[in-house]
Structures are given as structure tokens and as C-alpha cells.
CSV table of C-alpha atoms in Angstrom, one decimal:
chain,number,residue,atom,x,y,z
A,1,UNK,CA,-11.4,48.1,11.0
A,2,UNK,CA,-12.3,46.0,7.5
A,3,UNK,CA,-10.6,42.9,7.3
A,4,UNK,CA,-9.6,44.7,3.7
A,5,UNK,CA,-8.1,47.6,5.7
A,6,UNK,CA,-4.7,45.6,6.6
A,7,UNK,CA,-1.4,46.3,5.4
A,8,UNK,CA,-0.8,43.8,2.5
A,9,UNK,CA,1.8,41.6,4.5
A,10,UNK,CA,-0.7,41.3,6.8
A,11,UNK,CA,-3.3,39.2,4.7
A,12,UNK,CA,-0.6,38.0,2.8
A,13,UNK,CA,0.0,36.7,6.6
A,14,UNK,CA,-3.3,35.7,6.7
A,15,UNK,CA,-4.0,33.7,3.3
A,16,UNK,CA,-1.6,31.1,4.5
A,17,UNK,CA,-4.2,29.4,6.7
A,18,UNK,CA,-6.8,29.4,3.7
A,19,UNK,CA,-6.7,26.9,1.3
A,20,UNK,CA,-6.5,27.7,-2.6
A,21,UNK,CA,-10.9,26.7,-3.5
A,22,UNK,CA,-11.1,29.2,-0.3
A,23,UNK,CA,-8.3,32.1,-1.7
A,24,UNK,CA,-10.0,32.2,-5.8
A,25,UNK,CA,-13.2,34.5,-4.9
A,26,UNK,CA,-11.2,36.6,-2.6
A,27,UNK,CA,-10.2,38.0,-5.8
A,28,UNK,CA,-13.3,39.2,-6.5
A,29,UNK,CA,-13.9,41.4,-2.9
A,30,UNK,CA,-12.2,44.4,-4.9
A,31,UNK,CA,-8.4,45.2,-6.0
A,32,UNK,CA,-6.7,45.2,-3.1
A,33,UNK,CA,-7.9,41.9,-2.5
A,34,UNK,CA,-7.1,40.7,-5.6
A,35,UNK,CA,-3.8,42.9,-6.2
A,36,UNK,CA,-2.5,40.6,-2.7
A,37,UNK,CA,-4.3,36.9,-4.4
A,38,UNK,CA,-2.6,37.4,-7.6
A,39,UNK,CA,1.2,38.2,-5.5
A,40,UNK,CA,2.5,34.8,-6.4
A,41,UNK,CA,4.1,34.6,-3.3
A,42,UNK,CA,0.6,33.4,-1.5
A,43,UNK,CA,0.5,30.1,-4.5
A,44,UNK,CA,4.0,28.8,-4.3
A,45,UNK,CA,3.1,29.1,-0.2
A,46,UNK,CA,-0.3,26.9,-1.3
A,47,UNK,CA,1.4,24.3,-3.4
A,48,UNK,CA,4.1,23.6,-1.0
A,49,UNK,CA,1.6,23.7,2.2
A,50,UNK,CA,-1.2,21.5,0.8
A,51,UNK,CA,0.6,19.3,-2.4
A,52,UNK,CA,4.9,19.2,-1.8
A,53,UNK,CA,6.2,21.5,-4.5
A,54,UNK,CA,8.5,23.7,-3.5
A,55,UNK,CA,9.1,24.8,-7.2
A,56,UNK,CA,8.3,25.2,-11.2
A,57,UNK,CA,11.5,23.2,-12.3
A,58,UNK,CA,10.4,21.3,-15.0
A,59,UNK,CA,7.1,22.0,-14.1
A,60,UNK,CA,6.5,23.5,-18.1
A,61,UNK,CA,4.7,27.0,-16.3
A,62,UNK,CA,5.8,31.0,-15.5
A,63,UNK,CA,3.7,30.9,-12.1
A,64,UNK,CA,2.8,29.1,-8.9
A,65,UNK,CA,-1.1,30.2,-9.7
A,66,UNK,CA,-1.1,28.5,-13.3
A,67,UNK,CA,0.8,25.3,-11.7
A,68,UNK,CA,-2.0,25.6,-9.1
A,69,UNK,CA,-4.7,25.9,-11.1
A,70,UNK,CA,-4.2,24.1,-14.0
A,71,UNK,CA,-2.6,20.9,-12.7
A,72,UNK,CA,-2.7,20.9,-8.7
A,73,UNK,CA,-6.4,21.9,-8.0
A,74,UNK,CA,-7.6,19.3,-10.9
A,75,UNK,CA,-5.3,16.5,-9.5
A,76,UNK,CA,-3.5,17.3,-6.3
A,77,UNK,CA,-5.7,14.9,-4.2
A,78,UNK,CA,-4.5,11.8,-6.2
A,79,UNK,CA,-1.6,12.2,-4.0
A,80,UNK,CA,-1.0,10.2,-1.9
A,81,UNK,CA,-1.4,6.7,-1.4
A,82,UNK,CA,-4.4,4.0,-3.4
A,83,UNK,CA,-5.4,0.5,-3.5
A,84,UNK,CA,-5.8,-0.4,-6.7
A,85,UNK,CA,-9.0,-2.9,-7.1
A,86,UNK,CA,-7.9,-5.8,-9.2
A,87,UNK,CA,-9.9,-9.0,-7.4
A,88,UNK,CA,-9.0,-11.0,-6.2
A,89,UNK,CA,-5.1,-9.9,-6.4
A,90,UNK,CA,-4.8,-6.0,-5.9
A,91,UNK,CA,-2.0,-3.1,-6.3
A,92,UNK,CA,0.2,-0.9,-3.9
A,93,UNK,CA,0.1,2.4,-6.2
A,94,UNK,CA,2.1,5.4,-4.9
A,95,UNK,CA,0.8,9.5,-6.5
A,96,UNK,CA,3.4,12.3,-5.6
A,97,UNK,CA,4.8,15.0,-7.5
A,98,UNK,CA,8.1,14.6,-8.9
A,99,UNK,CA,10.7,16.2,-11.4
A,100,UNK,CA,8.0,18.5,-13.0
A,101,UNK,CA,4.9,15.7,-12.7
A,102,UNK,CA,2.7,14.3,-10.2
A,103,UNK,CA,4.1,10.5,-11.1
A,104,UNK,CA,1.5,7.8,-10.4
A,105,UNK,CA,4.2,4.4,-8.6
A,106,UNK,CA,3.6,1.1,-8.6
A,107,UNK,CA,4.8,-0.5,-5.5
A,108,UNK,CA,5.6,-4.5,-5.2
A,109,UNK,CA,6.7,-6.6,-3.2
A,110,UNK,CA,9.6,-8.0,-3.8
A,111,UNK,CA,10.8,-10.7,-5.7
A,112,UNK,CA,11.3,-14.8,-3.5
A,113,UNK,CA,13.1,-15.5,-1.6
A,114,UNK,CA,14.4,-11.4,-1.4
A,115,UNK,CA,12.3,-10.6,1.4
A,116,UNK,CA,14.7,-8.0,3.0
A,117,UNK,CA,14.8,-6.5,-0.2
A,118,UNK,CA,13.4,-3.2,-0.7
A,119,UNK,CA,9.6,-2.6,-2.7
A,120,UNK,CA,10.0,-3.2,-6.4
A,121,UNK,CA,8.8,0.4,-7.9
A,122,UNK,CA,6.6,1.0,-11.8
A,123,UNK,CA,5.8,3.7,-12.9
A,124,UNK,CA,1.8,3.4,-14.6
A,125,UNK,CA,1.1,7.5,-15.2
A,126,UNK,CA,1.4,10.7,-15.2
A,127,UNK,CA,0.7,14.0,-15.2
A,128,UNK,CA,3.0,16.3,-17.5
A,129,UNK,CA,2.4,20.0,-19.0
A,130,UNK,CA,3.5,19.4,-22.7
A,131,UNK,CA,2.8,23.1,-25.0
A,132,UNK,CA,1.1,24.6,-22.6
A,133,UNK,CA,-1.3,21.0,-22.4
A,134,UNK,CA,-1.5,19.1,-19.5
A,135,UNK,CA,-1.6,15.7,-19.9
A,136,UNK,CA,-2.5,12.6,-18.7
A,137,UNK,CA,-0.6,9.4,-19.4
A,138,UNK,CA,-0.2,5.7,-18.9
A,139,UNK,CA,3.0,4.4,-19.0
A,140,UNK,CA,1.8,0.1,-18.8
A,141,UNK,CA,3.0,-1.7,-21.9
A,142,UNK,CA,5.2,-4.2,-23.5
A,143,UNK,CA,7.3,-0.8,-24.6
A,144,UNK,CA,6.5,1.7,-22.1
A,145,UNK,CA,5.2,4.5,-24.1
A,146,UNK,CA,3.1,6.4,-22.6
A,147,UNK,CA,-0.3,7.0,-24.6
A,148,UNK,CA,-3.4,9.3,-23.7
A,149,UNK,CA,-5.8,7.8,-20.5
A,150,UNK,CA,-8.6,9.4,-17.6
A,151,UNK,CA,-8.0,9.2,-14.1
A,152,UNK,CA,-11.0,10.6,-12.4
A,153,UNK,CA,-13.2,10.6,-9.1
A,154,UNK,CA,-16.0,8.7,-8.7
A,155,UNK,CA,-19.7,10.9,-8.7
A,156,UNK,CA,-17.4,13.3,-6.9
A,157,UNK,CA,-15.6,11.2,-3.5
A,158,UNK,CA,-12.7,11.5,-3.9
A,159,UNK,CA,-11.3,8.9,-2.3
A,160,UNK,CA,-12.6,6.7,-5.4
A,161,UNK,CA,-10.7,7.0,-8.4
A,162,UNK,CA,-11.2,5.4,-11.4
A,163,UNK,CA,-8.2,5.0,-14.5
A,164,UNK,CA,-9.5,4.3,-17.7
A,165,UNK,CA,-7.2,3.1,-20.7
A,166,UNK,CA,-7.7,5.5,-24.2
A,167,UNK,CA,-5.4,3.5,-25.9
A,168,UNK,CA,-5.6,-0.5,-24.8
A,169,UNK,CA,-3.3,-2.0,-28.2
A,170,UNK,CA,-0.5,-0.2,-26.2
A,171,UNK,CA,-1.0,-3.0,-24.2
A,172,UNK,CA,0.2,-5.6,-26.6
A,173,UNK,CA,3.4,-7.4,-27.5
A,174,UNK,CA,3.9,-7.6,-30.7
A,175,UNK,CA,5.1,-11.0,-29.8
A,176,UNK,CA,1.8,-12.2,-28.6
A,177,UNK,CA,1.0,-13.3,-25.5
A,178,UNK,CA,3.7,-16.2,-24.9
A,179,UNK,CA,5.7,-12.9,-25.3
A,180,UNK,CA,3.3,-11.0,-22.8
A,181,UNK,CA,3.5,-13.7,-20.0
A,182,UNK,CA,6.8,-14.9,-20.2
A,183,UNK,CA,8.7,-10.4,-19.0
A,184,UNK,CA,4.9,-11.2,-16.7
A,185,UNK,CA,6.9,-13.7,-15.3
A,186,UNK,CA,10.6,-12.1,-15.3
A,187,UNK,CA,8.7,-9.8,-13.8
A,188,UNK,CA,7.2,-11.7,-10.5
A,189,UNK,CA,9.6,-14.4,-10.1
A,190,UNK,CA,13.4,-13.1,-12.3
A,191,UNK,CA,13.4,-15.8,-14.3
A,192,UNK,CA,11.3,-17.3,-17.5
A,193,UNK,CA,10.6,-21.1,-17.8
A,194,UNK,CA,7.7,-23.6,-19.0
A,195,UNK,CA,5.7,-22.8,-17.0
A,196,UNK,CA,4.5,-27.3,-17.7
A,197,UNK,CA,7.7,-28.4,-16.2
A,198,UNK,CA,7.9,-25.5,-12.7
A,199,UNK,CA,4.7,-24.8,-10.7
A,200,UNK,CA,4.1,-21.3,-12.4
A,201,UNK,CA,0.1,-22.4,-12.9
A,202,UNK,CA,-0.6,-19.9,-9.6
A,203,UNK,CA,1.1,-17.2,-11.7
A,204,UNK,CA,0.1,-18.0,-14.6
A,205,UNK,CA,-3.9,-17.9,-13.4
A,206,UNK,CA,-2.8,-14.3,-11.2
A,207,UNK,CA,-1.5,-13.5,-15.7
A,208,UNK,CA,-4.7,-13.7,-17.1
A,209,UNK,CA,-6.7,-12.3,-14.1
A,210,UNK,CA,-4.8,-8.7,-14.3
A,211,UNK,CA,-5.0,-9.0,-18.3
A,212,UNK,CA,-9.3,-8.1,-18.1
A,213,UNK,CA,-7.3,-4.7,-15.8
A,214,UNK,CA,-5.5,-3.7,-17.7
A,215,UNK,CA,-8.1,-1.3,-19.8
A,216,UNK,CA,-9.1,0.3,-16.3
A,217,UNK,CA,-9.9,-0.4,-12.4
A,218,UNK,CA,-10.9,1.4,-10.0
A,219,UNK,CA,-8.7,3.0,-7.0
A,220,UNK,CA,-9.7,3.5,-3.5
A,221,UNK,CA,-7.3,5.6,-0.5
A,222,UNK,CA,-5.7,3.9,1.7
A,223,UNK,CA,-3.6,5.6,5.0
A,224,UNK,CA,-0.4,4.1,6.7
A,225,UNK,CA,-0.4,4.5,10.4
A,226,UNK,CA,2.0,5.6,11.6
A,227,UNK,CA,4.4,3.6,14.5
A,228,UNK,CA,4.0,4.3,18.4
A,229,UNK,CA,6.3,3.3,21.1
A,230,UNK,CA,3.5,2.4,23.2
A,231,UNK,CA,2.3,-0.4,21.0
A,232,UNK,CA,4.2,-4.0,20.7
A,233,UNK,CA,5.4,-3.3,17.1
A,234,UNK,CA,5.4,-1.2,14.4
A,235,UNK,CA,1.5,-0.2,12.7
A,236,UNK,CA,2.6,0.0,8.6
A,237,UNK,CA,2.9,-2.0,5.5
A,238,UNK,CA,4.5,-5.3,5.8
A,239,UNK,CA,5.7,-7.8,3.7
A,240,UNK,CA,4.1,-11.2,4.2
A,241,UNK,CA,5.9,-14.9,3.6
A,242,UNK,CA,1.4,-16.6,1.5
A,243,UNK,CA,4.3,-19.3,0.8
A,244,UNK,CA,2.7,-21.1,-2.9
A,245,UNK,CA,1.1,-17.6,-3.2
A,246,UNK,CA,4.3,-15.5,-2.5
A,247,UNK,CA,4.5,-12.3,-1.0
A,248,UNK,CA,1.5,-10.5,-0.1
A,249,UNK,CA,1.4,-6.6,1.0
A,250,UNK,CA,-0.6,-7.1,4.3
A,251,UNK,CA,-1.8,-3.5,6.2
A,252,UNK,CA,-1.1,-3.4,9.8
A,253,UNK,CA,-3.2,-0.8,12.4
A,254,UNK,CA,-5.1,-1.0,16.1
A,255,UNK,CA,-7.5,-0.7,17.6
A,256,UNK,CA,-8.3,2.4,19.2
A,257,UNK,CA,-7.6,0.8,22.8
A,258,UNK,CA,-4.8,-0.5,21.5
A,259,UNK,CA,-6.2,-3.9,22.6
A,260,UNK,CA,-6.3,-5.8,19.5
A,261,UNK,CA,-3.9,-6.0,16.1
A,262,UNK,CA,-6.6,-5.3,12.9
A,263,UNK,CA,-4.4,-6.3,10.1
A,264,UNK,CA,-6.2,-5.5,6.2
A,265,UNK,CA,-4.5,-7.6,2.8
A,266,UNK,CA,-3.9,-4.2,-0.2
A,267,UNK,CA,-2.4,-7.2,-2.2
A,268,UNK,CA,-4.5,-10.6,-2.2
A,269,UNK,CA,-4.6,-14.1,-3.5
A,270,UNK,CA,-7.1,-16.4,-4.7
A,271,UNK,CA,-7.9,-17.9,-1.3
A,272,UNK,CA,-8.0,-14.2,0.4
A,273,UNK,CA,-8.3,-11.4,-1.6
A,274,UNK,CA,-7.7,-7.6,-1.6
A,275,UNK,CA,-8.8,-5.2,0.4
A,276,UNK,CA,-10.0,-8.0,3.0
A,277,UNK,CA,-9.2,-9.0,6.5
A,278,UNK,CA,-5.7,-11.0,6.7
A,279,UNK,CA,-6.4,-11.4,11.1
A,280,UNK,CA,-6.7,-9.8,13.8
A,281,UNK,CA,-5.0,-10.0,17.0
A,282,UNK,CA,-6.1,-10.1,20.7
A,283,UNK,CA,-3.6,-8.7,22.9
A,284,UNK,CA,-5.1,-8.6,26.4
A,285,UNK,CA,-4.1,-12.8,26.7
A,286,UNK,CA,-0.6,-13.3,26.2
A,287,UNK,CA,0.6,-16.6,25.8
A,288,UNK,CA,3.4,-18.0,27.6
A,289,UNK,CA,4.7,-21.3,26.1
A,290,UNK,CA,8.4,-23.4,26.6
A,291,UNK,CA,9.8,-25.0,23.4
A,292,UNK,CA,8.7,-28.4,24.5
A,293,UNK,CA,4.7,-27.1,24.6
A,294,UNK,CA,5.7,-26.1,20.8
A,295,UNK,CA,6.9,-29.9,19.4
A,296,UNK,CA,4.0,-30.9,16.8
A,297,UNK,CA,1.3,-28.0,16.4
A,298,UNK,CA,-1.4,-30.4,18.4
A,299,UNK,CA,1.0,-29.6,21.5
A,300,UNK,CA,0.6,-26.0,20.9
A,301,UNK,CA,-3.3,-26.4,21.3
A,302,UNK,CA,-3.0,-28.2,24.1
A,303,UNK,CA,-1.1,-25.5,25.8
A,304,UNK,CA,-2.8,-22.1,23.5
A,305,UNK,CA,-4.4,-20.9,27.3
A,306,UNK,CA,-1.5,-21.2,29.1
A,307,UNK,CA,-1.2,-17.1,29.5
A,308,UNK,CA,-0.3,-14.7,31.5
A,309,UNK,CA,-1.3,-11.4,32.6
A,310,UNK,CA,0.8,-9.1,30.6
A,311,UNK,CA,2.9,-9.5,28.1
A,312,UNK,CA,5.9,-7.3,30.0
A,313,UNK,CA,5.9,-8.8,32.5
A,314,UNK,CA,8.0,-11.9,31.2
A,315,UNK,CA,11.6,-12.0,29.4
A,316,UNK,CA,11.5,-13.3,25.6
A,317,UNK,CA,10.2,-16.8,25.5
A,318,UNK,CA,11.9,-19.9,23.3
A,319,UNK,CA,10.6,-20.1,20.2
A,320,UNK,CA,10.8,-23.5,17.6
A,321,UNK,CA,8.6,-24.6,14.7
A,322,UNK,CA,6.2,-27.8,15.1
A,323,UNK,CA,7.2,-30.5,13.5
A,324,UNK,CA,4.6,-30.5,11.4
A,325,UNK,CA,4.8,-27.2,10.3
A,326,UNK,CA,4.4,-26.2,6.8
A,327,UNK,CA,7.5,-23.0,6.1
A,328,UNK,CA,10.3,-23.3,4.1
A,329,UNK,CA,11.0,-19.9,4.1
A,330,UNK,CA,14.7,-18.7,6.2
A,331,UNK,CA,16.4,-19.5,9.3
A,332,UNK,CA,14.0,-17.9,12.7
A,333,UNK,CA,15.1,-16.6,15.6
A,334,UNK,CA,15.2,-19.3,19.0
A,335,UNK,CA,13.7,-17.3,21.3
A,336,UNK,CA,10.4,-14.1,20.4
A,337,UNK,CA,9.1,-11.8,22.8
A,338,UNK,CA,5.3,-12.1,22.5
A,339,UNK,CA,2.9,-14.9,21.5
A,340,UNK,CA,-1.0,-13.8,21.2
A,341,UNK,CA,-3.8,-16.1,20.1
A,342,UNK,CA,-6.1,-14.4,17.9
A,343,UNK,CA,-8.5,-15.1,14.1
A,344,UNK,CA,-5.9,-15.4,11.1
A,345,UNK,CA,-8.0,-15.8,7.9
A,346,UNK,CA,-7.0,-18.9,5.4
A,347,UNK,CA,-9.2,-21.6,3.5
A,348,UNK,CA,-10.5,-24.1,4.9
A,349,UNK,CA,-9.4,-27.5,3.6
A,350,UNK,CA,-12.2,-29.2,4.4
A,351,UNK,CA,-14.9,-26.2,3.6
A,352,UNK,CA,-12.6,-25.2,0.8
A,353,UNK,CA,-13.6,-21.7,1.3
A,354,UNK,CA,-11.3,-18.9,3.0
A,355,UNK,CA,-12.6,-18.1,7.2
A,356,UNK,CA,-11.1,-17.4,9.8
A,357,UNK,CA,-9.8,-19.6,12.1
A,358,UNK,CA,-7.3,-19.7,15.3
A,359,UNK,CA,-3.6,-18.5,15.2
A,360,UNK,CA,-0.4,-17.5,17.1
A,361,UNK,CA,0.9,-14.6,16.3
A,362,UNK,CA,4.5,-14.4,17.8
A,363,UNK,CA,6.9,-11.1,17.6
A,364,UNK,CA,10.5,-11.5,17.9
A,365,UNK,CA,11.0,-7.7,17.5
A,366,UNK,CA,9.0,-4.5,16.9
A,367,UNK,CA,9.4,-5.2,12.8
A,368,UNK,CA,8.9,-9.0,12.3
A,369,UNK,CA,6.5,-11.0,13.4
A,370,UNK,CA,5.2,-14.9,11.7
A,371,UNK,CA,1.4,-16.1,11.9
A,372,UNK,CA,0.4,-20.0,13.3
A,373,UNK,CA,-2.3,-21.1,11.8
A,374,UNK,CA,-4.2,-25.0,13.0
A,375,UNK,CA,-5.9,-24.7,10.1
A,376,UNK,CA,-3.5,-25.1,7.2
A,377,UNK,CA,-0.7,-26.3,9.9
A,378,UNK,CA,1.3,-23.4,7.8
A,379,UNK,CA,3.7,-20.8,8.6
A,380,UNK,CA,3.4,-17.2,7.3
A,381,UNK,CA,6.6,-15.2,8.1
A,382,UNK,CA,6.0,-10.5,8.0
A,383,UNK,CA,8.5,-8.0,7.3
A,384,UNK,CA,7.5,-4.3,7.7
A,385,UNK,CA,8.1,-2.2,4.9
A,386,UNK,CA,11.0,0.4,5.7
A,387,UNK,CA,11.5,2.5,2.8
A,388,UNK,CA,10.7,6.2,4.1
A,389,UNK,CA,8.1,6.9,0.8
A,390,UNK,CA,5.4,5.3,2.4
């Protein structure tokens, strides 16, 4: 028996296991295969399974076949999480199908001091249908007026895409550069103040750098690991307090053997760029410190090799912030569940270059930890992003 001899219902069931591109050539086999592949129920299943699109509402098409071939097959690969390359800063961008469009949203860390707030969402792109024509639109600019842009895979590599704006003038504020910077300040710090009096020089530098990327930038796909109950803390996206540079996004994962925590920056700063290693922590030699062994940074370093066999073998230990450690955030817990030695990338005070230096990772719970750095004598706090949208 040939596959073409199977009943329509059986063929439709089998076709559920093929992708859309694999299905299309079957239309040329014979009339029966053409009839089966042309059933819109087949393409409704493809839209749902491959892109989580469950309805034709607002898409502007009368069939799932049209939706699949004209939009999802061409642009569906964008759906997911991307890191925008805007060295040294960067950005986190999510593409998702919603309300009859494919939307590209920028997800940013909240403004200080609200580290427990959800990520800020800003519409950057949309792929939508207007009068039966598929349009790729940029929504950046002072008035959020959509205008034409291009988003495409670089040399066929669907893990690297490029954005190019076709109307650069749409990004200009009629009020001039000062108005643009005031709006940038509002977005980044929820206030408008004179930079010369308020120490906003870091934001001014960021503003000038990001303006270079208004007309285009690359995006690299990233995969967010799922949390496992077998690890000391949950893998995933974290909001990190980088002191003078504000809050940044860091992706935390584990090595295959589970013995090392690996973290990379999604968004960066002039000291350590987005996409670079943030820190590396070794879990095979946990550290146990009493409160009197944490009074100053030098005292902590004297006892940093007071290790135990397993962090699972002892209860919570005391935690205090050393007297000579720089930290201006909210109050921290007075106990922690574990402490480990590792390396943290930070700007060297003596060499003026970024490198990996000794640090301690202090775990308070599965979603909260801090990094204590000996090179700069600073404490960096990290909170896990809990939005289900990631």
C-alpha cells in the first residue's frame, strides 16, 4: 500500500508531524495529496503548533494557509527572545504574535530604585497586514508613528538578524536634541533634571551611543534556560544592580555537570559590554563564614577558603555587609543559604581594564543572590525576572 492510498483522515493525522515547508511539495504529488494538503485544517494545525497562533482574528486573511505562507513562514522565525547588539549597552527584544500582528517588544530593567518591579515593555517593531500587503514597521521615534523598516536574517542564518530603518527622519524630535535627551531621561530614570547638577553623565554617554543605532542594529537569538529544582538557584534572566550604571539584565545558566554557574550580560555598560561574560561561580567548594569573619573585606578574604564538602550539609549561615564594602541598595537579609567562590568581570581600579576578579556569590533564596567583589569592594544584587512572558 502506498501512502497515497491512505484515507484523508489518516493523511491529515500524519501531516501533523510534518512542518509547513515539508508539506508544501506534497501538493505536487497528485490530486488527492493536493486536496488533503489544501485543507485549511492542516494549516490551522501548523499555525498553532509552530507559532502558537490559534485564530485568524485581526490578521486580515481568510485562511490559515494564507497566514502561514505570507506571514508566518517568512517572519515566524523571529518569534522568541533576542539580544540587540548595541555595544557596549545592548537590549533585550521579544517577538511575539498578538492581535493579528507579530510584535517586537523591547524588555528593559525597571528604573532604580524599583528593582522588584516588572520589566518595562516598549513597542519597537510590528509585522502586520494592511490591504492584503504585509508590512514591516518601525515604531521608534518621538511620536511613535509607524514607518517602513526591514528585518531580515543575515546570510540565511536565522540566529542572527539585522534591523534597518527606512525613514531615519522619523526618529528626530521636532524640539531638537535637548527634547530627545529629556525623553530619554524620562525613560531611563523617570525624571528630568539638569545633567550638570545631578550627575547624569553616565546617562548622557548612553544616550549618545544609542543614537548611533537608531537606523539599524543586529540581533542575536538567545535561549533562556528553565529552572531546575536540583540547582542551588533558579536559572533564567536576572535584574542586576550595577550601582552607577543602574539595573542591567544578566542571563544565568549552569554547566552540563551542574558544578558551575555561568552568567552573561544581555545589557551592558562601558565597563563590561552586553554579550560578555558577567561571572563564573564554582559550586564544588562552598564557603562557611561566621559573622565575625565578615566585618571587613580583608577579613572575608582571609577566610575565603574555609570550605565545606557540600552546601547541602549545613544550615543557613550569617551574612553581613563588610564595613568597607560599597552598597547603597535596600537592606539585605541577615542570613544566607550558601556562599561560593568565583570570578566576576569588573573594571580593574589599577589597570583601567575589565577582567575576571575574585568574588563571592551569596545565595539568599532561589531567586535572589549577591556578588561580593574584592577588586572594587562592591556588592551587586541580583533578582530573578519572574514574568511568564519570558
